[in-house]
Short mmCIF file of C-alpha atoms in Angstrom, two decimals:
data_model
loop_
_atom_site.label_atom_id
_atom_site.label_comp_id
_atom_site.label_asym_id
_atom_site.label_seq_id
_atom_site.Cartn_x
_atom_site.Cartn_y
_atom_site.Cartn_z
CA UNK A 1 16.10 27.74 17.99
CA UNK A 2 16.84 30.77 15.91
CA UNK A 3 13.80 32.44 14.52
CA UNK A 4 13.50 31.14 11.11
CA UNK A 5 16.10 28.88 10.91
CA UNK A 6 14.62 27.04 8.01
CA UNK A 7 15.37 29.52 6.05
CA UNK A 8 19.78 28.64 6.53
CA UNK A 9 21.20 26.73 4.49
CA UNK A 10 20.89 22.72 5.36
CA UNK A 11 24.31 21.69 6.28
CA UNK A 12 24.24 24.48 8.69
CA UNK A 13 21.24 23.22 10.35
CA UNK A 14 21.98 21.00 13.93
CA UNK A 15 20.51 17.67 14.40
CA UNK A 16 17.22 18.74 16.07
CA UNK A 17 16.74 21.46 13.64
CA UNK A 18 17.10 18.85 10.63
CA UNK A 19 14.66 16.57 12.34
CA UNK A 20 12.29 19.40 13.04
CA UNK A 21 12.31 20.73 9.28
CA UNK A 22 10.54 17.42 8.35
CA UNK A 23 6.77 18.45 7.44
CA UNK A 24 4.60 15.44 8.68
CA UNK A 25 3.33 14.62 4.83
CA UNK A 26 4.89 11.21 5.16
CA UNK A 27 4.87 10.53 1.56
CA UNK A 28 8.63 9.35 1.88
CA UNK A 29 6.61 6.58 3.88
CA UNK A 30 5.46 5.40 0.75
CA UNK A 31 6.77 2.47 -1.35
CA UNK A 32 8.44 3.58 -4.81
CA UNK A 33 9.05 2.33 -7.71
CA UNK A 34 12.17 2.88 -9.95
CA UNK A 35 12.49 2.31 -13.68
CA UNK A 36 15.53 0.73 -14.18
CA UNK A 37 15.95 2.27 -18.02
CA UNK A 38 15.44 5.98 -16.91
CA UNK A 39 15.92 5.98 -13.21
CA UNK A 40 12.53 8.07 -12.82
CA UNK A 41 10.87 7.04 -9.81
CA UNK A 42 7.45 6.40 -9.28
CA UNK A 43 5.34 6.76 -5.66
CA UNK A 44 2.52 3.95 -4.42
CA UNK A 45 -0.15 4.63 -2.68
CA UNK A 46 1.73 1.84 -0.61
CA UNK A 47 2.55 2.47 3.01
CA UNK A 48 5.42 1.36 5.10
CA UNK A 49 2.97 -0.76 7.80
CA UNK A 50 5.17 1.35 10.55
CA UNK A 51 3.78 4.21 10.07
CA UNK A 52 0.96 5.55 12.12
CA UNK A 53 -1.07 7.16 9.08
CA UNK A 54 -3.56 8.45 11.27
CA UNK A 55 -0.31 10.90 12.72
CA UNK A 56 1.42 10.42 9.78
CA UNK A 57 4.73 9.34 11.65
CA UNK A 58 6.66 6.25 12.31
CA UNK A 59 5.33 3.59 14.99
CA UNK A 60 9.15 3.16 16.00
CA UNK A 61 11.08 5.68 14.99
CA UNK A 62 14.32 4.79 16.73
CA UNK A 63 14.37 1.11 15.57
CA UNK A 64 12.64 1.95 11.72
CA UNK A 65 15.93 0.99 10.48
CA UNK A 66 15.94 -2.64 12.10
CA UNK A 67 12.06 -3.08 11.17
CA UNK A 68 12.80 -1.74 7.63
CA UNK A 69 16.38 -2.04 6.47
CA UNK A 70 15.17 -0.39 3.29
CA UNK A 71 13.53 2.62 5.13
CA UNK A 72 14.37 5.97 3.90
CA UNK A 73 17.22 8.30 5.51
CA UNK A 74 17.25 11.91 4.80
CA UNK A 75 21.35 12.52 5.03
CA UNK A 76 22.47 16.10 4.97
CA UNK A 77 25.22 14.61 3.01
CA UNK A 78 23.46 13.60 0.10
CA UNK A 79 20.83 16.69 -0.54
CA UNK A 80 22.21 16.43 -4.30
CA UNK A 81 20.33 13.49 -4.73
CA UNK A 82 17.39 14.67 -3.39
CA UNK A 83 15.54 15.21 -6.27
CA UNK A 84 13.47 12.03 -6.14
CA UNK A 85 11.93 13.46 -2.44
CA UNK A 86 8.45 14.97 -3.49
CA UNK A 87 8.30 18.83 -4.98
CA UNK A 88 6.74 19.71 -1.57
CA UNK A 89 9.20 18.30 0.75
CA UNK A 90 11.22 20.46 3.06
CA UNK A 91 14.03 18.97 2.42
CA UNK A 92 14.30 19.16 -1.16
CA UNK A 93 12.88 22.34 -1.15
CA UNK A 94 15.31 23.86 0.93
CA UNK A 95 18.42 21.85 -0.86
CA UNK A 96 16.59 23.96 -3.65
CA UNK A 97 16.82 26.94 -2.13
CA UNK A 98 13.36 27.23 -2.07
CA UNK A 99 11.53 28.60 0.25
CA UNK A 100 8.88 26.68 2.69
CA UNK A 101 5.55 26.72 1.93
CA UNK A 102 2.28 28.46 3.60
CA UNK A 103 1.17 25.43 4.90
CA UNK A 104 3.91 24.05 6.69
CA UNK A 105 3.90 24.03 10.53
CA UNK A 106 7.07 25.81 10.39
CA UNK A 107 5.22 28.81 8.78
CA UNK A 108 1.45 28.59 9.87
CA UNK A 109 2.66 27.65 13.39
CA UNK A 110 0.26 24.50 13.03
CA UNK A 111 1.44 20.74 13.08
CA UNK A 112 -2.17 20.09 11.08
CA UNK A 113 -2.29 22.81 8.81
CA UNK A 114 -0.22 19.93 5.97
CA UNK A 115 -3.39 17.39 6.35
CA UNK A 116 -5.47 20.41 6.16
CA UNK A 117 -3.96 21.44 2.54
CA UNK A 118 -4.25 18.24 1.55
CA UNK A 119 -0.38 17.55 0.87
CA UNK A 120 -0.27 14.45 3.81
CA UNK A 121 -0.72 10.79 2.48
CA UNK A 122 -3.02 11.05 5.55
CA UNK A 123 -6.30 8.87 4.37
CA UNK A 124 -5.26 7.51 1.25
CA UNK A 125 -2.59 5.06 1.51
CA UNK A 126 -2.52 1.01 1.87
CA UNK A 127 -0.27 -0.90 4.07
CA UNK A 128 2.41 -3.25 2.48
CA UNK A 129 1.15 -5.64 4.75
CA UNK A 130 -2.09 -5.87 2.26
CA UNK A 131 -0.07 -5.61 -1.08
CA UNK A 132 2.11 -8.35 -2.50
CA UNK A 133 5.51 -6.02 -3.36
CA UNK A 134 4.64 -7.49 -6.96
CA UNK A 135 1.60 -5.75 -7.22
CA UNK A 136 3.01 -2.30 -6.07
CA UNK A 137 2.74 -0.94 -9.13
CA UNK A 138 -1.51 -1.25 -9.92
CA UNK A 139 -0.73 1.90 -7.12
CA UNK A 140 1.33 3.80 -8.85
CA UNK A 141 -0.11 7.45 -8.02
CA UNK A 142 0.94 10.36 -11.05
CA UNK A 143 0.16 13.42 -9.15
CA UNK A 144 3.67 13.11 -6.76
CA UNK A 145 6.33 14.87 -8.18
#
């Protein structure tokens, strides 16, 4: 890959270079919740029970689809609409223009250094398998953007 490749714009990015631009956080792993008046969306504390959060990556990757028809998929396509993705996400960043920041593997050169600022759901989150999805919201978290 092209040193600093991040830094090109997304829809000229190939298909490992958009898979490798995700960050490890995982909070697109976590339930939301959307209010159907003003379309602002809301994250959980609630985990997709596929995901490793130990890692903070899928259990099944290839199949997530099949084991969670409503998992999220990052399209290049659609980076318009990816305002609801976290302030810290790559991806929206970079739709953004924005640049990466410090603690991103990308830049420090470390796959940890995102649970080590803190900005991974890594310790903190609940599996759906514990939480009726009519409860979701008693985890409604308010410091995601």
């Amino acid at each position: 890959m092209a040193e600093r490749w991040w830094e090109q714009p997304l829809d000229s990015l190939d298909a490992q270079q958009w898979e490798a631009l995700c960050d490890g956080c995982a909070k697109c792993c976590l339930h939301k919740l959307e209010d159907e008046d003003t379309g602002e969306v809301y994250y959980t504390r609630v985990r997709c029970q596929y995901l490793d959060e130990a890692a903070c990556r899928c259990g099944d990757y290839a199949n997530r689809s099949t084991l969670m028809p409503n998992c999220v998929h990052l399209d290049r396509k659609a980076v318009a609409e990816f305002h609801w993705l976290p302030a810290t996400c790559a991806y929206r960043l970079r739709a953004e223009n924005q640049p990466l920041p410090e603690w991103h593997y990308l830049v420090s050169g470390s796959r940890d250094s995102v649970h080590e600022a803190g900005e991974s759901i890594r310790g903190w989150s609940i599996s759906d398998e514990f939480v009726h999805p009519e409860g979701y919201d008693e985890y409604i978290i308010h410091w995601m953007e």
